[in-house]
Short mmCIF file of C-alpha atoms and ligand atoms in Angstrom, two decimals:
data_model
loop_
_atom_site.label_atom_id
_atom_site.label_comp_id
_atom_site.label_asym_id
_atom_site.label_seq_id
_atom_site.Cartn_x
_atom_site.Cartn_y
_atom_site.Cartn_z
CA UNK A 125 6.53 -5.04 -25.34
CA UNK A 126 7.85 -2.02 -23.26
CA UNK A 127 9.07 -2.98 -19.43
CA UNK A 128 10.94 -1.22 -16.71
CA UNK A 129 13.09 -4.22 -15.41
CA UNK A 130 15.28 -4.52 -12.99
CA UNK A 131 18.12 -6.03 -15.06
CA UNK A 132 21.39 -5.74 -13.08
CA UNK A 133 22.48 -7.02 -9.44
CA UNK A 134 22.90 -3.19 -9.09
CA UNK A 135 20.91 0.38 -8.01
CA UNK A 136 18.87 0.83 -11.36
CA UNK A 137 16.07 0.01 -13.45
CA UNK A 138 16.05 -0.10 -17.24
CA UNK A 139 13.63 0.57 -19.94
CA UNK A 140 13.81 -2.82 -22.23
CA UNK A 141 12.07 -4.69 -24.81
CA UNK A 142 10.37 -7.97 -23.40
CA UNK A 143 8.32 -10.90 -24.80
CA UNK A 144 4.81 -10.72 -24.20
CA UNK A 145 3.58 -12.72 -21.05
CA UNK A 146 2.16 -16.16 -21.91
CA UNK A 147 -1.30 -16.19 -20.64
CA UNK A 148 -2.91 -19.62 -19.10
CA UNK A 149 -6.43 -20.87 -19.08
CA UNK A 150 -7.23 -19.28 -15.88
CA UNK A 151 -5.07 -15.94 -16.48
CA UNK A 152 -6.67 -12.81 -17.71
CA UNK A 153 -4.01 -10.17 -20.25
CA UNK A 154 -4.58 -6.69 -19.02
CA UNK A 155 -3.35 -3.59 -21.28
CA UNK A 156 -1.43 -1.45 -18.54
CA UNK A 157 -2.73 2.14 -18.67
CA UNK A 158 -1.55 3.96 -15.64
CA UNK A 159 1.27 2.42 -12.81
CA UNK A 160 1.99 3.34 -9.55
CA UNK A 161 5.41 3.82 -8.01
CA UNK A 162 5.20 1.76 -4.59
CA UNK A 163 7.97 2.09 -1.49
CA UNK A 164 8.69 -1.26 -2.46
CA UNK A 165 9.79 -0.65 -5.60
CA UNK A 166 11.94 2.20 -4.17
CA UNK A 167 13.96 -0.61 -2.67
CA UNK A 168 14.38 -2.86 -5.62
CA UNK A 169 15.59 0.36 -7.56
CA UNK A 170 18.02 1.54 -4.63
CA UNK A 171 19.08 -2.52 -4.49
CA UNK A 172 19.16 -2.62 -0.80
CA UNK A 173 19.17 -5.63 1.27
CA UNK A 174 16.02 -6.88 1.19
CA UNK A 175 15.74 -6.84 -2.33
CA UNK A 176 18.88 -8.84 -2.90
CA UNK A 177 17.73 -11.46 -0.68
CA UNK A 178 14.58 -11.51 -2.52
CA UNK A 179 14.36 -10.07 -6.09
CA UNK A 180 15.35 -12.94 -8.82
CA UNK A 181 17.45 -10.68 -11.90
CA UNK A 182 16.36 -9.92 -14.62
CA UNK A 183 12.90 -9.34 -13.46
CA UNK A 184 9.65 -7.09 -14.57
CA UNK A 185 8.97 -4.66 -11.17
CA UNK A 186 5.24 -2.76 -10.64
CA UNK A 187 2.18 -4.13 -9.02
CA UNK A 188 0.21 -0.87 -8.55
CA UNK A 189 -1.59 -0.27 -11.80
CA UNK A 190 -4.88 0.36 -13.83
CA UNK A 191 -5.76 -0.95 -17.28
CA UNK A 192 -7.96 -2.74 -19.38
CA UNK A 193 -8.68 -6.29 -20.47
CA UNK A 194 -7.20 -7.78 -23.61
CA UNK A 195 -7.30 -11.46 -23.76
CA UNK A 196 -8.96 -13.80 -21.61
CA UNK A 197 -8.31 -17.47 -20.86
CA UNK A 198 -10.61 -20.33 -21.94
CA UNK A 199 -11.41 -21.14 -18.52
CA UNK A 200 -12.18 -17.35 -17.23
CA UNK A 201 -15.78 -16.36 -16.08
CA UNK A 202 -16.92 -13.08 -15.36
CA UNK A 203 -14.94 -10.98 -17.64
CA UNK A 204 -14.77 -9.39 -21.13
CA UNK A 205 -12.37 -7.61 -23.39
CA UNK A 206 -12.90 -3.66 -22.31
CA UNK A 207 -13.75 -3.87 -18.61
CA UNK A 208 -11.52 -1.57 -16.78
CA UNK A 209 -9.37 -3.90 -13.90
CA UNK A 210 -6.79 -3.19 -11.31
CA UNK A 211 -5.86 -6.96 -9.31
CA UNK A 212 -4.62 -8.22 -6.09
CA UNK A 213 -0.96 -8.39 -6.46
CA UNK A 214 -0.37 -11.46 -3.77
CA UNK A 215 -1.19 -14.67 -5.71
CA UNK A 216 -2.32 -17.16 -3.33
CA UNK A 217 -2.11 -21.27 -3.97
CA UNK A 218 -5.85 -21.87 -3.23
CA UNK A 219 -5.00 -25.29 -1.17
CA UNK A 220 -3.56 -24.29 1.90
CA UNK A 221 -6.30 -24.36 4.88
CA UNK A 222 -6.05 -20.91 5.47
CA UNK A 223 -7.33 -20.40 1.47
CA UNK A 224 -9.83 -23.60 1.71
CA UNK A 225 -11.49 -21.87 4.76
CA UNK A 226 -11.82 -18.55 2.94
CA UNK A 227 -9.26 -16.67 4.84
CA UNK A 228 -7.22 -16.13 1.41
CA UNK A 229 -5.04 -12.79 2.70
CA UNK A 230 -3.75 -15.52 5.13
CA UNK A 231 -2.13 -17.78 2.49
CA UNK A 232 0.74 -19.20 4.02
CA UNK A 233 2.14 -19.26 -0.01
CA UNK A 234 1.72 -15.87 -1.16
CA UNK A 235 3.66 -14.85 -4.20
CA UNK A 236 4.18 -11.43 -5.35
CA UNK A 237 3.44 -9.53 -8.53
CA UNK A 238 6.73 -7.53 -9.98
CA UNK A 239 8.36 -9.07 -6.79
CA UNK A 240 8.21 -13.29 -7.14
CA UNK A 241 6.59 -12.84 -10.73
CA UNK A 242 6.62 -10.28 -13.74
CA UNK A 243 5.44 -7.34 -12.70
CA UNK A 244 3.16 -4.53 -14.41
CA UNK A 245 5.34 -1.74 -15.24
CA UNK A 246 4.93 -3.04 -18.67
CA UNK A 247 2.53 -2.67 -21.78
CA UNK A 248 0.71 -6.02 -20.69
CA UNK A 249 0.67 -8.31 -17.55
CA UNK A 250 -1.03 -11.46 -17.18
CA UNK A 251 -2.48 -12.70 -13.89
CA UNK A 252 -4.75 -15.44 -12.43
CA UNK A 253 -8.59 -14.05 -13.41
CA UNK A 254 -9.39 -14.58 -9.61
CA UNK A 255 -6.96 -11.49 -8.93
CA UNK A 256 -8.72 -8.95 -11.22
CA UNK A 257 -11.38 -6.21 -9.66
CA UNK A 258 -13.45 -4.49 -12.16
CA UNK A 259 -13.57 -0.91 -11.18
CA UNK A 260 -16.82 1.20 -11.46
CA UNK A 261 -17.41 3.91 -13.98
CA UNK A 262 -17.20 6.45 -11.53
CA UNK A 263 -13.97 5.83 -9.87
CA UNK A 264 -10.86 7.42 -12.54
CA UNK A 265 -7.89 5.20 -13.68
CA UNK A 266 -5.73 7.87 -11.01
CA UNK A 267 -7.65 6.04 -8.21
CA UNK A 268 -7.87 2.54 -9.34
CA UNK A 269 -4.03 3.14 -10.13
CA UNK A 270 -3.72 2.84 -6.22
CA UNK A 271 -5.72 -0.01 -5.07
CA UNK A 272 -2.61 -1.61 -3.87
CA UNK A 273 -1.70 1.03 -1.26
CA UNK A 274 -4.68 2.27 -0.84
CA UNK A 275 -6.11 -0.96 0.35
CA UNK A 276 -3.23 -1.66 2.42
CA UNK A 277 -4.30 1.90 4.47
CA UNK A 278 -8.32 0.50 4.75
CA UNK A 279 -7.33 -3.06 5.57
CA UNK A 280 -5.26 -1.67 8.54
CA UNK A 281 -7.19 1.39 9.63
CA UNK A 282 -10.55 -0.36 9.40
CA UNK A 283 -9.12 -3.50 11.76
CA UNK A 284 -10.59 -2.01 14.66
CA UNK A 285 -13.95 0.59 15.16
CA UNK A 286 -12.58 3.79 14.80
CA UNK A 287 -16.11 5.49 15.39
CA UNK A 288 -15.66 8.46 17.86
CA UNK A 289 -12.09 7.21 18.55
CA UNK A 290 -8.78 8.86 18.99
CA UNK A 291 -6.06 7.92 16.73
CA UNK A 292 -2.61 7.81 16.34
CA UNK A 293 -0.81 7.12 13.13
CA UNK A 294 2.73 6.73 12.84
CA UNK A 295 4.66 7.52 9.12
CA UNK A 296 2.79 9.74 6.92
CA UNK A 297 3.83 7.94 4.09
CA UNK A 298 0.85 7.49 1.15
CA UNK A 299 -0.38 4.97 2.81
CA UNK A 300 -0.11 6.65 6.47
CA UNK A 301 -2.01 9.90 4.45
CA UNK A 302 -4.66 7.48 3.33
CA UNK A 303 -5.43 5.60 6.41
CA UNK A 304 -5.51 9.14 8.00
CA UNK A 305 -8.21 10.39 5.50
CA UNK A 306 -10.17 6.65 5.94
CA UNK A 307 -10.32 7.24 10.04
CA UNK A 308 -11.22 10.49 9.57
CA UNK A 309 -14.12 9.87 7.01
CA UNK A 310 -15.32 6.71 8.76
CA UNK A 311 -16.00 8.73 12.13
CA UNK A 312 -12.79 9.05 14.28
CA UNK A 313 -12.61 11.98 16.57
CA UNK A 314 -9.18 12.93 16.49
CA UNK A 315 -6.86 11.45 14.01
CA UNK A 316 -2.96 12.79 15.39
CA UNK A 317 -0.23 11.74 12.76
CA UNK A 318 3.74 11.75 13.30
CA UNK A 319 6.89 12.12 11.03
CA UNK A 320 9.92 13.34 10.31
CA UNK A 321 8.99 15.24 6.96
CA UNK A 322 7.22 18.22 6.76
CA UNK A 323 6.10 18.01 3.16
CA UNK A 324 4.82 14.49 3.87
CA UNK A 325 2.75 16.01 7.11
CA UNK A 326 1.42 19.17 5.57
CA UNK A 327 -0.31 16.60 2.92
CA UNK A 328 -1.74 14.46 6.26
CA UNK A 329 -3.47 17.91 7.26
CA UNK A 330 -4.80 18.52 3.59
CA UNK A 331 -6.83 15.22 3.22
CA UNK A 332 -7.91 15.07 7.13
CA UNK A 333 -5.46 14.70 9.87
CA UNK A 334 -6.56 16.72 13.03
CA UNK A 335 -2.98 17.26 13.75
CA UNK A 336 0.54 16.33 12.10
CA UNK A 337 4.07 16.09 14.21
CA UNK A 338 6.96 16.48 13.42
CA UNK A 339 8.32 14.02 15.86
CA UNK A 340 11.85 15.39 15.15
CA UNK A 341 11.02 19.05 16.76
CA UNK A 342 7.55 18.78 18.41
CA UNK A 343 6.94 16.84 21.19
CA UNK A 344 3.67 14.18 20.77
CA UNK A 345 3.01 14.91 24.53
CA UNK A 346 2.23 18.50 23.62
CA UNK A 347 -0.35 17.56 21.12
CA UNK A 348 -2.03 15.45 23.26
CA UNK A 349 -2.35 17.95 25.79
CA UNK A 350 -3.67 20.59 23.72
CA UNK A 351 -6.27 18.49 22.28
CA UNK A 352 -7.25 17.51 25.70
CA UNK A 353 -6.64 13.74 25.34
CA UNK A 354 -5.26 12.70 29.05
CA UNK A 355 -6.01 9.02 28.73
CA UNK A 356 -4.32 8.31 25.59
CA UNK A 357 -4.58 7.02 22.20
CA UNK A 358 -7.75 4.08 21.73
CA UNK A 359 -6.40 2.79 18.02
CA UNK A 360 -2.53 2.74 17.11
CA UNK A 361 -2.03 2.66 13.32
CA UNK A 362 1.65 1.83 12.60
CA UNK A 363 2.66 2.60 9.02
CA UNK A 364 5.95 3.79 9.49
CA UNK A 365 8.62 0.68 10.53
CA UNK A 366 10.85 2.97 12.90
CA UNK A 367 11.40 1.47 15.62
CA UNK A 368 11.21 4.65 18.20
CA UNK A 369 7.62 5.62 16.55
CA UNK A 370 6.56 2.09 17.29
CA UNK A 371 8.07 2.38 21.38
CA UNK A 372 6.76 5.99 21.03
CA UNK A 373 2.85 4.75 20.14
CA UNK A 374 3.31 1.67 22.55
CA UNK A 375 3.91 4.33 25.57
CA UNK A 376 0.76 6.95 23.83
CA UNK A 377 -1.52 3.95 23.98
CA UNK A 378 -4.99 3.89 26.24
CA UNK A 379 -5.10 0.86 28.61
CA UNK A 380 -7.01 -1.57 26.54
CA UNK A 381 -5.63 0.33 23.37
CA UNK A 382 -5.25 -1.52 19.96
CA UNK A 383 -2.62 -1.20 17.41
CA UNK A 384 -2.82 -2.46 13.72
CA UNK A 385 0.55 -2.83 12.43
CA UNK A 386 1.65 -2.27 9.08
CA UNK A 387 4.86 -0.96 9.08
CA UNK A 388 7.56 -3.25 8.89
CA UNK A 389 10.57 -2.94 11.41
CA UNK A 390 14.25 -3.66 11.20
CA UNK A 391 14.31 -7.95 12.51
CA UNK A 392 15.23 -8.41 16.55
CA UNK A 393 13.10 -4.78 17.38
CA UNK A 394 12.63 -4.55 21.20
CA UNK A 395 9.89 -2.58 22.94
CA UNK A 396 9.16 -2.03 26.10
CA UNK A 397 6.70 -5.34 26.92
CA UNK A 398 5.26 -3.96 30.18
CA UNK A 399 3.57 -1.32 27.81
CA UNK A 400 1.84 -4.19 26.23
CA UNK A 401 0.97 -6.63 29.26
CA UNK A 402 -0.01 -3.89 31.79
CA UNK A 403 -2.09 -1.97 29.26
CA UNK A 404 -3.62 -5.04 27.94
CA UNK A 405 -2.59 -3.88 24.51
CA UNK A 406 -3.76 -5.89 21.55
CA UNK A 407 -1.21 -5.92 18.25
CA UNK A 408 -2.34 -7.07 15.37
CA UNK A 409 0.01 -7.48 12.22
CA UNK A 410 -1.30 -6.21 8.48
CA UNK A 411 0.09 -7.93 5.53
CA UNK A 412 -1.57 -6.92 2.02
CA UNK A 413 -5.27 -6.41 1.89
CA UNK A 414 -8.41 -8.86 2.22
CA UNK A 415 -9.35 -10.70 -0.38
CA UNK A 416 -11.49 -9.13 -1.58
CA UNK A 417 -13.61 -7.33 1.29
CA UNK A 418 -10.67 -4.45 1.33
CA UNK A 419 -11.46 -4.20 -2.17
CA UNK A 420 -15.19 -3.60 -2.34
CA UNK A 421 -14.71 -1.02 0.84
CA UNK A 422 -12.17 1.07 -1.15
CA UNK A 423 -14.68 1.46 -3.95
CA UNK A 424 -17.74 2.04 -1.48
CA UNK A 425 -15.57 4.28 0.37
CA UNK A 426 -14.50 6.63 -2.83
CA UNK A 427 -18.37 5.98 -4.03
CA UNK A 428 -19.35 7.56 -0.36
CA UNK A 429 -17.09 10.65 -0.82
CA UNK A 430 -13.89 9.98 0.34
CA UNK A 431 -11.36 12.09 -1.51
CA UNK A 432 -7.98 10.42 -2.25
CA UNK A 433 -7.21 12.95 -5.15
CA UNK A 434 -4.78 15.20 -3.62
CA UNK A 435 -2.14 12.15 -2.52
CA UNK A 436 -1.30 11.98 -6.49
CA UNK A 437 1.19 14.81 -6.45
CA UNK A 438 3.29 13.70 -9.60
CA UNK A 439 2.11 12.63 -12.67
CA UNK A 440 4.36 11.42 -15.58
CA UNK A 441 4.63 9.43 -18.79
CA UNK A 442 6.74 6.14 -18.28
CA UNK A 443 9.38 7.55 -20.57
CA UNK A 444 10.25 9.84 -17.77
CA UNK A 445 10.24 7.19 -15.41
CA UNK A 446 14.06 8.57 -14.31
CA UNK A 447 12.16 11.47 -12.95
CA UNK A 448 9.71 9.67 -11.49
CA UNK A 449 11.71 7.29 -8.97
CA UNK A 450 13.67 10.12 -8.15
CA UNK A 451 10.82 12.25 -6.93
CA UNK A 452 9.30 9.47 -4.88
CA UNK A 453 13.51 8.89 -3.84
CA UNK A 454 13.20 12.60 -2.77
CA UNK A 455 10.33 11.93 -0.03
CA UNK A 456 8.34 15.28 -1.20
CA UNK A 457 5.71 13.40 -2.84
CA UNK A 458 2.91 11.59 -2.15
CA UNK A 459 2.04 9.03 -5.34
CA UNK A 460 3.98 9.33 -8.58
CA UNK A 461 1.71 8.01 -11.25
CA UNK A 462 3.58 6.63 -14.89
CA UNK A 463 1.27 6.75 -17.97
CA UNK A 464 1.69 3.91 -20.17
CA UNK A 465 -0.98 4.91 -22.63
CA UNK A 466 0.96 7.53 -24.35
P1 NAD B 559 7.07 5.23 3.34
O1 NAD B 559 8.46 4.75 3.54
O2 NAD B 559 6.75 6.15 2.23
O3 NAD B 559 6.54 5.93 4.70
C1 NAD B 559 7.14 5.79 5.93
C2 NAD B 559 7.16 7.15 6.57
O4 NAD B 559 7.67 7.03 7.90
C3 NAD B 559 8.06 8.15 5.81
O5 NAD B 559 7.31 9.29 5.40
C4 NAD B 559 9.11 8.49 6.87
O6 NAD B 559 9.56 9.85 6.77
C5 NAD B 559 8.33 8.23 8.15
N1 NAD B 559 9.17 8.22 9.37
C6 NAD B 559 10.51 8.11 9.49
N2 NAD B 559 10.88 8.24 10.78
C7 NAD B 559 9.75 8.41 11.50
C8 NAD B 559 9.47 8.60 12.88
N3 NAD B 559 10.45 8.59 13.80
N4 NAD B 559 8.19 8.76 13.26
C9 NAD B 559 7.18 8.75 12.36
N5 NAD B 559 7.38 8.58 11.04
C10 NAD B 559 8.64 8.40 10.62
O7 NAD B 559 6.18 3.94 3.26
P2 NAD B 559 4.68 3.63 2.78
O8 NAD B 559 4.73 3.18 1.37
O9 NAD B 559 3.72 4.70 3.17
O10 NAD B 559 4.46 2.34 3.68
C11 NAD B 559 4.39 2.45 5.09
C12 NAD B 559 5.04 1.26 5.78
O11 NAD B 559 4.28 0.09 5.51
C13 NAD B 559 6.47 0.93 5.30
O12 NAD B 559 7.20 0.44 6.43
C14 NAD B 559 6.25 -0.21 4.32
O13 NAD B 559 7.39 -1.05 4.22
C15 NAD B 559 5.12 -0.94 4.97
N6 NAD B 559 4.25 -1.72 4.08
C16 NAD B 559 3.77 -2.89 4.58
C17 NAD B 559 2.87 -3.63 3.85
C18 NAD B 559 2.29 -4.88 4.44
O14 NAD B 559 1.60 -5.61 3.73
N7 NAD B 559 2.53 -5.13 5.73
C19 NAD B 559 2.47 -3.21 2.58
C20 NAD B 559 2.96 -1.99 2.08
C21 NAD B 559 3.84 -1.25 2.86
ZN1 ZN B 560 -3.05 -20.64 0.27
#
């Protein structure tokens, strides 16, 4: 089958000709139809630290993607060959306590699709049944392409009750643009976003943001002022990983303010702790989404109204994946979508 693998200790990633995936009794074979190019990917194609510490060569990348099932192992319930899935991409070991008491997002052994295991920028991709999600009629493959970041914005912006709150979100990355359009559709009263790009913020403002900064020539002080906020942000949502947006929210923060962190900073960041005691702050972190409440609230969510569509900007088939990673490279895009179908 057609893969995009990363093949070579090296920047790169390279169109090859792979075995198909051996599928076990528990594991489900989905026909990819439509991927998504994730920030993590970015870094396994750009070879940067983190993925050299991390990513085992040769190795099949992707784990934002739509398709359909093929083949279905003799232990599966549930499924059938035809229903339309897009899966949890952390595999969880199902024995830890955190997993035996139902808290599976918590799994203390979480391996990664396209990151510890083969990945779905390929024609098939076998994972454990349990990590499928059927998607609903109504909701297109372009949508259930982006489960994976999308639920990574609605697990963190739905961590605390944004109902007639003031928020501030931090990197208007995809996922920073989703959670803004979440807050915003769930009942938040002013939903401020901050960046350094403008193409990234003018997108923010399209699906919902009540303002976006440009933190690198506006001041966030200003914005708060005109908007009439004096006491400060109630909910922090950090999806950035700079460190001087993180000090930057800290010091925006209401007393009794909470933050939801996403993000994921450089190791050995300091902040400025008395922000945090004296406030009476609460941080919590964000990994991945829940299993599977985030799941059912992005589909209730898109089912309520919510519209996600304009954060696709770029839409390609895989052959032009080249193109692709260097739009998403480029940082004027919101989602690049590959089509595997053609
Ligand atoms: P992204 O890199 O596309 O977005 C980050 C944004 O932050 C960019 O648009 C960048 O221009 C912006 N930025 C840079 N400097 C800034 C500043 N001073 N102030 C405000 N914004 C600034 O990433 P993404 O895919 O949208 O993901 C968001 C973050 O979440 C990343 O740090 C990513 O690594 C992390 N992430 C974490 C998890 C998890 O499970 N915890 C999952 C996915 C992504
Ligand atoms: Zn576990």
């Amino acid at each position: 089958m057609k893969s995009l693998s990363k093949l070579h200790a090296e920047k790169g990633i390279w169109m090859v000709e792979n075995p198909l995936p051996e599928m076990g009794h528990n594991d489900i074979t989905i026909k990819i139809r439509k991927t998504a190019i994730c920030g993590t990917d970015m870094h396994i194609y750009n070879w940067d630290e983190w993925s050299q510490n991390t990513i085992p060569v040769p190795m099949i990348v992707g784990h934002e993607y739509v398709g359909e099932v093929v083949a279905i192992g003799s232990e599966v319930k549930g499924f059938k060959k035809g229903d339309r899935v897009s899966g949890e991409g952390h595999i969880t070991c199902g024995h830890c306590r955190n997993c035996r008491a139902g808290r599976i997002h918590l799994c203390r052994n979480t391996t990664g699709v396209g990151v510890d295991r083969q990945g779905a920028f390929a024609e098939y991709l076998v994972i454990p049944a349990f990590n499928a999600f059927k998607i609903p009629d109504n909701i297109s493959d372009d949508m259930a392409a982006i489960f994976d970041p999308f639920g990574n914005a609605v697990h963190t912006a739905l961590s605390f009750d944004l109902v007639g709150e003031d928020v501030l979100i931090t990197g208007a990355g995809p996922i920073g643009i989703m959670a803004a359009a979440v807050a915003k559709h769930v009942g938040a009263r002013h939903v401020v976003i901050t960046d350094i790009n403008s193409y990234r913020l003018e997108l923010a403002l399209k699906m919902g943001a009540t303002r976006a900064v440009n933190v690198a020539d506006s001041s966030l002080a200003d914005v708060m002022q005109e908007l009439n906020m004096t006491e400060g942000f109630d909910v922090g949502l950090e999806m950035s990983g700079v460190p001087s947006a993180f000090s930057d929210m800290l010091n925006k923060m209401n007393h009794g303010g909470k933050i939801a962190m996403l993000g994921i900073p450089p190791s050995g960041l300091a902040i400025n702790w008395n922000d945090v005691i004296f406030k009476g702050l609460t941080i919590k972190g964000i990994y991945g989404r829940e299993m599977f409440e985030t799941w059912y609230k992005m589909v209730s969510l898109l089912q309520s109204g919510l519209n996600l569509d304009p954060i696709i900007t770029h839409s390609m088939p895989v052959d032009n994946f080249k193109e692709g990673f260097d739009i998403m490279g480029s940082g004027q895009s919101g989602k690049v979508l590959l089509d595997w179908s053609a």
